[in-house]
Tab-separated table of C-alpha atoms and ligand atoms in Angstrom:
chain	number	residue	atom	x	y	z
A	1	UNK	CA	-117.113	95.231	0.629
A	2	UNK	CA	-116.827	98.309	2.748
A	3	UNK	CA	-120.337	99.200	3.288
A	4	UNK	CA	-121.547	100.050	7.016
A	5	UNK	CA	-124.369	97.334	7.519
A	6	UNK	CA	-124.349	97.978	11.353
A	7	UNK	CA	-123.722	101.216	14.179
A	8	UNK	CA	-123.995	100.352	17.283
A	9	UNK	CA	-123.767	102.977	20.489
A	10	UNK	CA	-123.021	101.781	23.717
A	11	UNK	CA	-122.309	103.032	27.358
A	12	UNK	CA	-119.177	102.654	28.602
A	13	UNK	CA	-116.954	103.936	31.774
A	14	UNK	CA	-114.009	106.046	31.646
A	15	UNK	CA	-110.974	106.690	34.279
A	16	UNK	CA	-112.373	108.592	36.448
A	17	UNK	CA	-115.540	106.157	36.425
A	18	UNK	CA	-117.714	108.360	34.734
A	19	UNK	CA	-120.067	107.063	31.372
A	20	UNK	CA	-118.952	107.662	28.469
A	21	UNK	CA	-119.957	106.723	24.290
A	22	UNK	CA	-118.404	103.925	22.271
A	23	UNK	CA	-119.667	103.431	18.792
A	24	UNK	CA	-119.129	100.057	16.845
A	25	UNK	CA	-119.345	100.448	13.237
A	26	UNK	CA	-119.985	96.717	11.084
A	27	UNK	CA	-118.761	96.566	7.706
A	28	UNK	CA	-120.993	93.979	5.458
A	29	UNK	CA	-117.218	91.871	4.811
A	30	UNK	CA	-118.109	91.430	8.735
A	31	UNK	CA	-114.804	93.905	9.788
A	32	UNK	CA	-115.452	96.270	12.624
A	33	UNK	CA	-114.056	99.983	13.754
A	34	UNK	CA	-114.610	100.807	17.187
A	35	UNK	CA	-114.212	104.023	19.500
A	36	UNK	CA	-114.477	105.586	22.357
A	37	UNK	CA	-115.012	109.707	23.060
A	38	UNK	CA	-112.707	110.735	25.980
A	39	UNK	CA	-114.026	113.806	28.141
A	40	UNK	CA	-112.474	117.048	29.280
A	41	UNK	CA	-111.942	118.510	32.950
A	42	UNK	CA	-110.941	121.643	31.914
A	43	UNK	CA	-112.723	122.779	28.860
A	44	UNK	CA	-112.980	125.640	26.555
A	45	UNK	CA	-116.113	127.170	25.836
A	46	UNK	CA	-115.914	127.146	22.147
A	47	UNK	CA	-115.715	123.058	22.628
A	48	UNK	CA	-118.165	120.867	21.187
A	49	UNK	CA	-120.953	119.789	23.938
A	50	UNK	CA	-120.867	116.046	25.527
A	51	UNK	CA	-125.019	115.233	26.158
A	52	UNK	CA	-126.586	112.738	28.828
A	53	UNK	CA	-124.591	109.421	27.710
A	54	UNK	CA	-128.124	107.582	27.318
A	55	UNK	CA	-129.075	110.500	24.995
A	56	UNK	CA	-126.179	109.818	22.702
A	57	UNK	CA	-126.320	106.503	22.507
A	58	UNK	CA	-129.746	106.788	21.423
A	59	UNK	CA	-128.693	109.065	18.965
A	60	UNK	CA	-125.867	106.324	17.952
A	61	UNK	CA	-128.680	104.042	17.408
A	62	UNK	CA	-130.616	106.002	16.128
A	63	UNK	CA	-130.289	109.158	13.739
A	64	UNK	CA	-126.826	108.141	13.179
A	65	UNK	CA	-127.338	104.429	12.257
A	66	UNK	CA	-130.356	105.378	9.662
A	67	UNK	CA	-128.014	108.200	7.999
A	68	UNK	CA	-124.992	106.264	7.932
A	69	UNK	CA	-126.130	102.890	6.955
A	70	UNK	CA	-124.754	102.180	2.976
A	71	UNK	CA	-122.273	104.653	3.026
A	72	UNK	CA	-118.351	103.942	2.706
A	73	UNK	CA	-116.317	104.322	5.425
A	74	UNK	CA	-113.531	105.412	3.582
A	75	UNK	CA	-114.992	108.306	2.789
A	76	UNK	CA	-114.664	110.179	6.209
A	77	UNK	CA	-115.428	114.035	4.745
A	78	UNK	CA	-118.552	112.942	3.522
A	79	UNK	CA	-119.548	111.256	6.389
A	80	UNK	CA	-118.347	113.540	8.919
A	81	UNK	CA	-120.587	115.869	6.897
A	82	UNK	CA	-123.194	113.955	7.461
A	83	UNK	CA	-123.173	113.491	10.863
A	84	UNK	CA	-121.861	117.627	11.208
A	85	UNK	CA	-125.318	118.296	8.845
A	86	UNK	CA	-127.687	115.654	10.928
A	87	UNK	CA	-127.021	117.251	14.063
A	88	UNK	CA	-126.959	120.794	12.863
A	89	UNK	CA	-126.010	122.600	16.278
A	90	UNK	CA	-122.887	125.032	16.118
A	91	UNK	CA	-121.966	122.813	19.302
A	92	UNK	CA	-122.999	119.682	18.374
A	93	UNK	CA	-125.648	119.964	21.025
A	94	UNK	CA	-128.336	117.562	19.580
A	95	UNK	CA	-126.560	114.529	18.756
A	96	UNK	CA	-123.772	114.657	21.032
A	97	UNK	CA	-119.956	116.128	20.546
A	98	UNK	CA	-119.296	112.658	22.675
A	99	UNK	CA	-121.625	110.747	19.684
A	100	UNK	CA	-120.280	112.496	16.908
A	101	UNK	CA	-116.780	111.712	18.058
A	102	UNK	CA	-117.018	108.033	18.688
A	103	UNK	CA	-118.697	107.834	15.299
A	104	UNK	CA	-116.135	109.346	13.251
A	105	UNK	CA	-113.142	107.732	15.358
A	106	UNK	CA	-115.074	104.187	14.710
A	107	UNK	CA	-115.244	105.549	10.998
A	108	UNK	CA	-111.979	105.982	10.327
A	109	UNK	CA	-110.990	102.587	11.732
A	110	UNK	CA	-113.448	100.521	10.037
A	111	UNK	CA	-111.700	102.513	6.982
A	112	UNK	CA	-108.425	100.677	8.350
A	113	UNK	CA	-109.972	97.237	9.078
A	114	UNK	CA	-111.266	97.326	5.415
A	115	UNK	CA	-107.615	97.833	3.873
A	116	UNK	CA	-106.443	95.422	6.522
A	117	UNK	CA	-104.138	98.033	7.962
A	118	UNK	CA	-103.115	99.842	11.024
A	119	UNK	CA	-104.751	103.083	11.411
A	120	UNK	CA	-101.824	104.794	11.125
A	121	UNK	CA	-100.991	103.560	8.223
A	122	UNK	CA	-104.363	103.691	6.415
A	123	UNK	CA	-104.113	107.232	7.206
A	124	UNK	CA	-100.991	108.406	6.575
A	125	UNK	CA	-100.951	106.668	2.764
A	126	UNK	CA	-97.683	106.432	0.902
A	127	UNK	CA	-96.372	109.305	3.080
A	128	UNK	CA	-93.682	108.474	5.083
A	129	UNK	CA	-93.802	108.994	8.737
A	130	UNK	CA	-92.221	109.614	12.043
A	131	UNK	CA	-93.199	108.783	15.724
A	132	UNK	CA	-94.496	111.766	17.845
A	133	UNK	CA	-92.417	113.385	20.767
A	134	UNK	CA	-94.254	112.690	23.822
A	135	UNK	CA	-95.293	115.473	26.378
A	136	UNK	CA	-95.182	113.552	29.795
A	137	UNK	CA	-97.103	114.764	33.028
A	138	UNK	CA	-94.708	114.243	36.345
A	139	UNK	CA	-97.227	116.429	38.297
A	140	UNK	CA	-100.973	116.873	38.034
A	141	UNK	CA	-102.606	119.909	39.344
A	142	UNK	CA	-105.370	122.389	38.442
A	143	UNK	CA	-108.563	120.766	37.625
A	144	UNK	CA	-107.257	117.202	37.806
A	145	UNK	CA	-106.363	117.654	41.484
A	146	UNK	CA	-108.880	119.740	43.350
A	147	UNK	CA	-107.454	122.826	42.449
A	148	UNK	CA	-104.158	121.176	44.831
A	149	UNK	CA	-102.040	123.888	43.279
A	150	UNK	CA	-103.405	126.050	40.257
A	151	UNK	CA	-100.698	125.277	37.300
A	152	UNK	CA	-102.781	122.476	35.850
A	153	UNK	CA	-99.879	119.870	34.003
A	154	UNK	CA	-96.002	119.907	34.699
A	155	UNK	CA	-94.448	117.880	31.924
A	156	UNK	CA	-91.013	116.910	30.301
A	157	UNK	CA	-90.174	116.502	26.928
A	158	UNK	CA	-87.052	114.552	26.266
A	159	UNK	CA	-85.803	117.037	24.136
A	160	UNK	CA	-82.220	114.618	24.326
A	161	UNK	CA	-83.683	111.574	22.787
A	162	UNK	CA	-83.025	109.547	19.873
A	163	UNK	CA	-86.582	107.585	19.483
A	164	UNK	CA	-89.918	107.270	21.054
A	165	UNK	CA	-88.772	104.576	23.140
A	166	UNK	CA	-85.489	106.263	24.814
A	167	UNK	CA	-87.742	109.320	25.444
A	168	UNK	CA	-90.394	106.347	27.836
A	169	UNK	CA	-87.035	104.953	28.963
A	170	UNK	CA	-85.572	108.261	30.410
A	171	UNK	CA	-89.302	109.145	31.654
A	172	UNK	CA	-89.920	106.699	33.434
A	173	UNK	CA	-86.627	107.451	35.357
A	174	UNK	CA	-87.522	110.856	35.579
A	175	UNK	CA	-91.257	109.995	36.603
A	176	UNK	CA	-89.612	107.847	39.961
A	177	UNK	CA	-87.484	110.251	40.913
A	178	UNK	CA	-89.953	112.452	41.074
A	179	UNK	CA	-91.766	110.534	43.162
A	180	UNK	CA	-88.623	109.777	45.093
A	181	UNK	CA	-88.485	113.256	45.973
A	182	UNK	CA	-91.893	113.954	46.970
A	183	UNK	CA	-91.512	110.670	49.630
A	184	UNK	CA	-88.635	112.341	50.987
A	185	UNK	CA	-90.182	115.377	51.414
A	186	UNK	CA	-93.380	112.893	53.534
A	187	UNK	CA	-95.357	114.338	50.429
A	188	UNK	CA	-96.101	111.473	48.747
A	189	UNK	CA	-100.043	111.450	48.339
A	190	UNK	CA	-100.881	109.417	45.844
A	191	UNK	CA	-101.645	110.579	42.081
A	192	UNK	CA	-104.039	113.450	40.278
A	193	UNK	CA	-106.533	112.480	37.153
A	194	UNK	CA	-103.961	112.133	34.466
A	195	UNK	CA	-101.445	110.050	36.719
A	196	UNK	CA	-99.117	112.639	37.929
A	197	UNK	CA	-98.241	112.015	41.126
A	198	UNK	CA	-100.646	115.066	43.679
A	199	UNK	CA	-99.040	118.262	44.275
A	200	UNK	CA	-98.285	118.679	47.736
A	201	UNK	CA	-96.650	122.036	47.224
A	202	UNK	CA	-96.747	125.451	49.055
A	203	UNK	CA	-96.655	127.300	45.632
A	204	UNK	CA	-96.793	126.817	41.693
A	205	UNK	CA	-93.091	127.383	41.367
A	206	UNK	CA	-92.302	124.713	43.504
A	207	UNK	CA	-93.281	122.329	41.134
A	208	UNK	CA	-90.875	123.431	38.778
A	209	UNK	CA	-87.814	122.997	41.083
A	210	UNK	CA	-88.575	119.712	42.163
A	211	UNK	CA	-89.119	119.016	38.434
A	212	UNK	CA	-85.920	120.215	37.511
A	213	UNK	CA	-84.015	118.649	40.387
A	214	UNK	CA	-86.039	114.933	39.652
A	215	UNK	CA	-85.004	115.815	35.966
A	216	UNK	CA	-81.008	116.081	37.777
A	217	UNK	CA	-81.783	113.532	39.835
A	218	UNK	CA	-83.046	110.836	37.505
A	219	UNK	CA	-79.206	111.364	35.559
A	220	UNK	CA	-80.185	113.972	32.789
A	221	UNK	CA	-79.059	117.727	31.922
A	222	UNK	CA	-81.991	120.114	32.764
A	223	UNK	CA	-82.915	121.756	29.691
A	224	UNK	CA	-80.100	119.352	27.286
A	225	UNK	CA	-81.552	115.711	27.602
A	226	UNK	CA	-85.330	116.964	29.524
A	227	UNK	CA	-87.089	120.522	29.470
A	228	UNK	CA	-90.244	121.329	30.672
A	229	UNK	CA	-93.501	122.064	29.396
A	230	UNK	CA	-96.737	123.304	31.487
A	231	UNK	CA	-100.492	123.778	31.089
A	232	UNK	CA	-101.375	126.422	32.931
A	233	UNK	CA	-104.527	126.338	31.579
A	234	UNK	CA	-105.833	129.741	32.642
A	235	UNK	CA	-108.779	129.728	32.170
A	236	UNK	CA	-109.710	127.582	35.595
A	237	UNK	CA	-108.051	130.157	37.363
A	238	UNK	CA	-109.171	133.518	35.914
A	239	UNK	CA	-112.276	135.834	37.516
A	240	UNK	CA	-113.532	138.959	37.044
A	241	UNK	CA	-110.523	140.182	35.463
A	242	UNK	CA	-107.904	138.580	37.686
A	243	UNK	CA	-105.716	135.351	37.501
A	244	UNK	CA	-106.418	134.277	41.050
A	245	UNK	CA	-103.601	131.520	42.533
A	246	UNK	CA	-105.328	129.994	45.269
A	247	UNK	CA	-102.377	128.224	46.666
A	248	UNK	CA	-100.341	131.209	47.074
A	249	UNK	CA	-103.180	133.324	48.073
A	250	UNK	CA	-102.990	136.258	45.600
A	251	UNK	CA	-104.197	137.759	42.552
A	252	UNK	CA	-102.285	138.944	39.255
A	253	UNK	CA	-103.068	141.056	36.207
A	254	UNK	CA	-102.764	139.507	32.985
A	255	UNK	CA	-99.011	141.469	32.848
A	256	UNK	CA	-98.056	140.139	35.934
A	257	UNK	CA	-98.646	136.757	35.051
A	258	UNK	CA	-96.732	137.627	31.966
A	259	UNK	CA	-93.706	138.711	34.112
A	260	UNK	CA	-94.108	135.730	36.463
A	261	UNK	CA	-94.229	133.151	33.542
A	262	UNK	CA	-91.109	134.894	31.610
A	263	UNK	CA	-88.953	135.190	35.090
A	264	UNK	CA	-89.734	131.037	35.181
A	265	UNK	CA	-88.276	130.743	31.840
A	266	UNK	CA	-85.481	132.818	33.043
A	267	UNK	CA	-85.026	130.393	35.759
A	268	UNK	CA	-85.874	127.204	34.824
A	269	UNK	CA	-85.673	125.068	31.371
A	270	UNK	CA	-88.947	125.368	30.071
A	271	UNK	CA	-89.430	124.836	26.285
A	272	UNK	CA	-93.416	124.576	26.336
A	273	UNK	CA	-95.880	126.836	27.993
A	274	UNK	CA	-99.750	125.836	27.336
A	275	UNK	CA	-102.564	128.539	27.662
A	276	UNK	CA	-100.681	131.097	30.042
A	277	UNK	CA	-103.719	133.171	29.751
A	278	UNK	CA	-107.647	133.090	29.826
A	279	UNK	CA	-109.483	131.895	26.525
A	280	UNK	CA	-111.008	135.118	25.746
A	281	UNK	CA	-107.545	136.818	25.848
A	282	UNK	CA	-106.009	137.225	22.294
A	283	UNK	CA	-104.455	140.171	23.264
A	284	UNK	CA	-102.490	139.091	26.286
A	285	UNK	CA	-101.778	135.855	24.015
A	286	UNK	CA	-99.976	137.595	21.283
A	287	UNK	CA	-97.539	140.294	23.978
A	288	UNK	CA	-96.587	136.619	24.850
A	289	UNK	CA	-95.649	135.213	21.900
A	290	UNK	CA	-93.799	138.317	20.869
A	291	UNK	CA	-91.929	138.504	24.005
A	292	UNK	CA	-91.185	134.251	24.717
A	293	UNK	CA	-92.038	132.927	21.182
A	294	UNK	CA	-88.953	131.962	19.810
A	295	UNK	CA	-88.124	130.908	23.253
A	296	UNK	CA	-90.941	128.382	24.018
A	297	UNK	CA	-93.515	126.921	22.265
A	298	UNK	CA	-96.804	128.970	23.324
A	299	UNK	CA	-99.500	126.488	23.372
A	300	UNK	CA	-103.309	127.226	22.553
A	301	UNK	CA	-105.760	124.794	23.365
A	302	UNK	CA	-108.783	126.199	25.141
A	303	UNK	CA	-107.398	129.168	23.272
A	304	UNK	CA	-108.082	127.483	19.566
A	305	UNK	CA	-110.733	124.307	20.349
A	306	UNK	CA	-109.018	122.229	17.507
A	307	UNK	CA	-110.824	125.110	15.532
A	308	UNK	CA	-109.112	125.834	12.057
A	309	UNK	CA	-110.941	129.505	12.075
A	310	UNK	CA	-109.281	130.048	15.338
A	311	UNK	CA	-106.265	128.972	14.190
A	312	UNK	CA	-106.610	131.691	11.407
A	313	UNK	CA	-107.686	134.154	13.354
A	314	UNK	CA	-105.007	133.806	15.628
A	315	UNK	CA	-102.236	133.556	13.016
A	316	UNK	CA	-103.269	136.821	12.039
A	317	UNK	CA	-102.666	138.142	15.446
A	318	UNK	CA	-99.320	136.675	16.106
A	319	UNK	CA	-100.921	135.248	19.331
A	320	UNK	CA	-99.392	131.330	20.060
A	321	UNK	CA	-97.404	129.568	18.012
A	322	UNK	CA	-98.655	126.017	18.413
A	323	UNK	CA	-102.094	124.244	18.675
A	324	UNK	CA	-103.288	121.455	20.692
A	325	UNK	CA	-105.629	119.206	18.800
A	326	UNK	CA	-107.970	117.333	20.163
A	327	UNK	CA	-110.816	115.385	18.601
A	328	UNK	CA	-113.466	115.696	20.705
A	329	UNK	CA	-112.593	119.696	21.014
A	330	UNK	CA	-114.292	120.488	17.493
A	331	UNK	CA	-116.533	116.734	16.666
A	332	UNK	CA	-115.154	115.118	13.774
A	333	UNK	CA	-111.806	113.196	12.446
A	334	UNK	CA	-112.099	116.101	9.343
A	335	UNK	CA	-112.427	119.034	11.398
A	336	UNK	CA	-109.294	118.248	13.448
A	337	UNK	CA	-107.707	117.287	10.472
A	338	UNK	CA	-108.759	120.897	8.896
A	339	UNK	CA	-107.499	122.198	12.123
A	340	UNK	CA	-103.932	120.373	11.689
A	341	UNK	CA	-103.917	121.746	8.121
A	342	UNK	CA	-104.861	125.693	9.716
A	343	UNK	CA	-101.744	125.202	11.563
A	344	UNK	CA	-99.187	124.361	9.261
A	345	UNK	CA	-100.560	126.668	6.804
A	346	UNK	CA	-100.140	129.353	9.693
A	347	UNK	CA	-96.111	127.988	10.468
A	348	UNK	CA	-97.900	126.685	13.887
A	349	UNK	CA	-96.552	123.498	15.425
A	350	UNK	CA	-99.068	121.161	16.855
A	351	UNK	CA	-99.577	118.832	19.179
A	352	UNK	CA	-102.294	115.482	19.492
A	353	UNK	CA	-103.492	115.588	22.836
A	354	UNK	CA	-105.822	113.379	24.810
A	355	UNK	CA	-108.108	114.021	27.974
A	356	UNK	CA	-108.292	114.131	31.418
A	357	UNK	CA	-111.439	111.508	31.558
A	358	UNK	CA	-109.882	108.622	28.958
A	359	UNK	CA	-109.951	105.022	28.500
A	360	UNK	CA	-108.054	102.466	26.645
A	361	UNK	CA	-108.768	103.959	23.661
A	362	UNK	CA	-105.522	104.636	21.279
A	363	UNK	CA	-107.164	106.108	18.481
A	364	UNK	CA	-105.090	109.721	18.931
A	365	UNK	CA	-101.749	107.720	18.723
A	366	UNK	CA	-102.579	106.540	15.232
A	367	UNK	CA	-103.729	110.551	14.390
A	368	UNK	CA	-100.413	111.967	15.396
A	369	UNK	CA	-98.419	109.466	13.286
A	370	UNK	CA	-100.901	108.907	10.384
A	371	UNK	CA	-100.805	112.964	9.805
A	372	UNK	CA	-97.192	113.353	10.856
A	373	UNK	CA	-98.249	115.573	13.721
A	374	UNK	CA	-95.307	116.338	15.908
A	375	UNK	CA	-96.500	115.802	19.443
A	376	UNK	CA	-98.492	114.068	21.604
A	377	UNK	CA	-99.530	114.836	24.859
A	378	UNK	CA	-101.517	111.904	26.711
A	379	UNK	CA	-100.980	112.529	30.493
A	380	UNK	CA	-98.662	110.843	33.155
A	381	UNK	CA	-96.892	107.614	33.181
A	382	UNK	CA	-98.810	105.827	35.455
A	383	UNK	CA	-102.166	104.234	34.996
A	384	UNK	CA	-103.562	102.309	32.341
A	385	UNK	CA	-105.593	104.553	30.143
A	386	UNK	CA	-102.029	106.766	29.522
A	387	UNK	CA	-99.805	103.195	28.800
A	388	UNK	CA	-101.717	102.026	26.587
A	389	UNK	CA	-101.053	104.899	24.495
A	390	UNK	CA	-97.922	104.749	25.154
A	391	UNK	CA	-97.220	101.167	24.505
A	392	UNK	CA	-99.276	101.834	21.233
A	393	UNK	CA	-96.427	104.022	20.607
A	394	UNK	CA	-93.855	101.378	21.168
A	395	UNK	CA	-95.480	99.038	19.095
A	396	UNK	CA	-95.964	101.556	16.071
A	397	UNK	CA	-92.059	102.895	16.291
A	398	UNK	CA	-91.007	98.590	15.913
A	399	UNK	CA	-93.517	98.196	13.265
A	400	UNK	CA	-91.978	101.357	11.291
A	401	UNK	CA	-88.186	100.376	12.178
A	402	UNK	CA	-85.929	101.716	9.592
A	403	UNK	CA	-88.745	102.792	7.548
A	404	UNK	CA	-89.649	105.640	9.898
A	405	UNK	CA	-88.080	109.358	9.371
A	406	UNK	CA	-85.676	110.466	11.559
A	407	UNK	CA	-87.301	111.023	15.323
A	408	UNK	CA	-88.089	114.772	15.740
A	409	UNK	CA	-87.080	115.714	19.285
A	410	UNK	CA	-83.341	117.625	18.436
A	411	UNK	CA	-84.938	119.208	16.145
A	412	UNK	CA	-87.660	120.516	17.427
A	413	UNK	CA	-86.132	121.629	20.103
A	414	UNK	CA	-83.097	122.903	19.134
A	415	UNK	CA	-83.963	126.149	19.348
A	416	UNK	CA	-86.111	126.208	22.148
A	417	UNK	CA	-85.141	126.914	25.740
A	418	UNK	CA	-82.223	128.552	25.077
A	419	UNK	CA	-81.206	132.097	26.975
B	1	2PG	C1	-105.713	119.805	28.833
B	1	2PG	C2	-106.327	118.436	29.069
B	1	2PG	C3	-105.305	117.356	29.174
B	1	2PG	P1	-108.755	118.306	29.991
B	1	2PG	O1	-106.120	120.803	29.421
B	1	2PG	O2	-104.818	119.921	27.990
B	1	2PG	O3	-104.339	117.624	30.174
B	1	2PG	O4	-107.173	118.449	30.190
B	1	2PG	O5	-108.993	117.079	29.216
B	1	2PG	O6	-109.319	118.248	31.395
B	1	2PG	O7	-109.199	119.533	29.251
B	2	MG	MG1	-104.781	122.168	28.208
């Protein structure tokens, strides 16, 4: 029977060794969903609020077992709901965004365990489905390495490959090479939060050459087999006004960062571009998307919070064309699904994105591929909180085999990139 007899909340440790929430749900046939709520570096203000760890595990074993116990798993709007209802906080304040995320994770995979199937496919139904295209960090900066340079990820997308698998293959090339590079260079420092190896650059633009030449280097076409995508991620860097890059040592307007970013895209092969401007900034958002959208993807993520109303809003506005989604962002598996929904109602792309602080948890692998979301963005290729998504990945691509649809990279980015 799928009835919750048991929730259990316990303290756990992430990557960068901080505490974080897993919740074990117990179904009375004795089958168990567990999860684990990842945590942000750089986050949004509109995101939902991670408490004290002991305070949400309390609330785990608390609240959230005495409102859950009885109920179905399979039905995850009602329960997310529930828990969205118990804690009754616009940002999830009381209970715990990193409680009410573990929750509804361990929810939907006790949901799974109960129809004996992957995740994946329990939630993707008779649908068929495709595996995501994989953003890939080479270089970590930003927030995930002490501000080392101020452009937070610098990633490739093998916009060349035919399956999941060639895209790792031709990363991990690209990933060495990289690294190759920066040894030559006697900048090889070690790696940033996410795994990309540290920026030892002089400015943000260097990154992008020595992308494009490890890109070269590694055996592929710039721009034809890899392209580039960045988080900027704005917000870290914008005061009073002013988008203020530290490295360089000078201060832009929200138009000259708009010139900077489109004289990159004249110059280099960049297909994705992830919030090039501050949160609050709908405005400079949607001169962006006019001017680059059918160029690049223009990425909100700060921007939106996984929020469908933002998404909405936005669409109105003409400001990004595609949303990051992350669980933890908004609270609940529903919400983000709502959010997925906002987005292809508005013509949005979308991509399933993990965190800076994350564990072995592969939950997010199963949500891109169960909803037949596009992308996924989990960090570097290097340490073993990003492989294991990965090599979920792998595993989910053999287990569809011929079954799958076609792999979306050409296609997505056939139009992308191009002068
Ligand atoms: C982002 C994420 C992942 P964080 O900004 O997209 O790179 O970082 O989890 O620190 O918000
Ligand atoms: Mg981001």
């Amino acid at each position: 029977m799928a009835t919750i007899v048991d929730i259990r909340g316990r303290k756990v440790w992430d990557s960068r060794g901080r505490a974080t929430v897993e919740a074990e749900i117990t179904l009375k046939n004795g089958r168990q969903g567990r999860a684990i709520a990842p945590a942000g570096a750089s986050t949004g203000a509109g995101e939902a609020k991670s408490i004290d760890v002991a305070k949400a595990v309390a609330a785990i074993n608390g609240r959230i077992r005495t409102a859950l116990i009885g109920s179905d798993p399979r039905d995850q709007a009602t329960l997310d709901a529930r828990l969205v209802k118990l804690d009754g906080t616009a940002d999830r304040s009381r209970l715990g965004g990193n409680a009410i995320v573990a929750v509804s994770l361990a929810c939907a995979h006790a949901a799974a365990a109960a129809a004996r199937k992957p995740l994946w496919q329990h939630l993707a139904g008779e649908r068929k489905v495709a595996l995501p295209v994989p953003q890939i960090q080479i270089f970590g900066g930003g927030a995930h390495a002490g501000a080392r340079v101020d452009i937070q990820d610098y990633m490739v997308i093998c916009t060349g490959a035919g399956s999941f698998a060639e895209s790792l293959e031709w990363t991990a090339e690209i990933y060495r090479a990289a690294g190759a590079r920066m040894a030559r260079k006697g900048a090889l420092q070690g790696v940033a939060d996410e795994g990309g190896w540290w920026p030892a650059f002089k400015s943000n633009e260097e990154g992008l050459a020595e992308l494009t030449g490890a890109i070269a280097d590694a055996g592929f076409k710039p721009g034809t087999d890899a392209a580039i995508a960045l988080d900027i991620a704005a917000n870290q860097f914008y005061r009073d006004g002013r988008y203020r890059l530290a490295v360089e040592n000078r201060s832009l307007s929200a138009e000259q960062l708009h010139a900077m970013l489109l004289s990159w895209i004249e110059r280099y092969p960049i297909v994705s571009i992830e919030d090039p401007f501050a949160e609050h900034d709908a405005e400079a958002m949607a001169s962006f998307t006019r001017t680059a959208g059918s160029r690049v993807q223009v990425v909100g993520d700060d921007f939106f919070v996984t929020s469908a109303a933002r998404v909405a809003a936005a669409a109105a506005q003409g400001a990004c064309n595609t949303v990051l989604l992350k669980p933890n962002q908004v609270g609940t598996l529903t919400e983000t699904l709502a959010c997925w929904e906002a987005a292809k109602a508005a013509g949005y792309g979308a991509i399933v994105s993990a965190r800076s602080g994350e564990t072995e948890d592969v939950s997010i692998v199963h949500l891109a591929v169960g909803w037949g979301v596009p992308q996924l963005k989990v960090g570097s290729f290097a340490r073993s909180e990003r492989m294991a998504k990965w090599n979920e990945g792998l595993r989910i691509e053999e287990a569809l085999g011929a079954a799958a649809l076609p792999y979306p990279a050409r296609k997505l980015f056939r139009r992308l990139g191009q002068k």
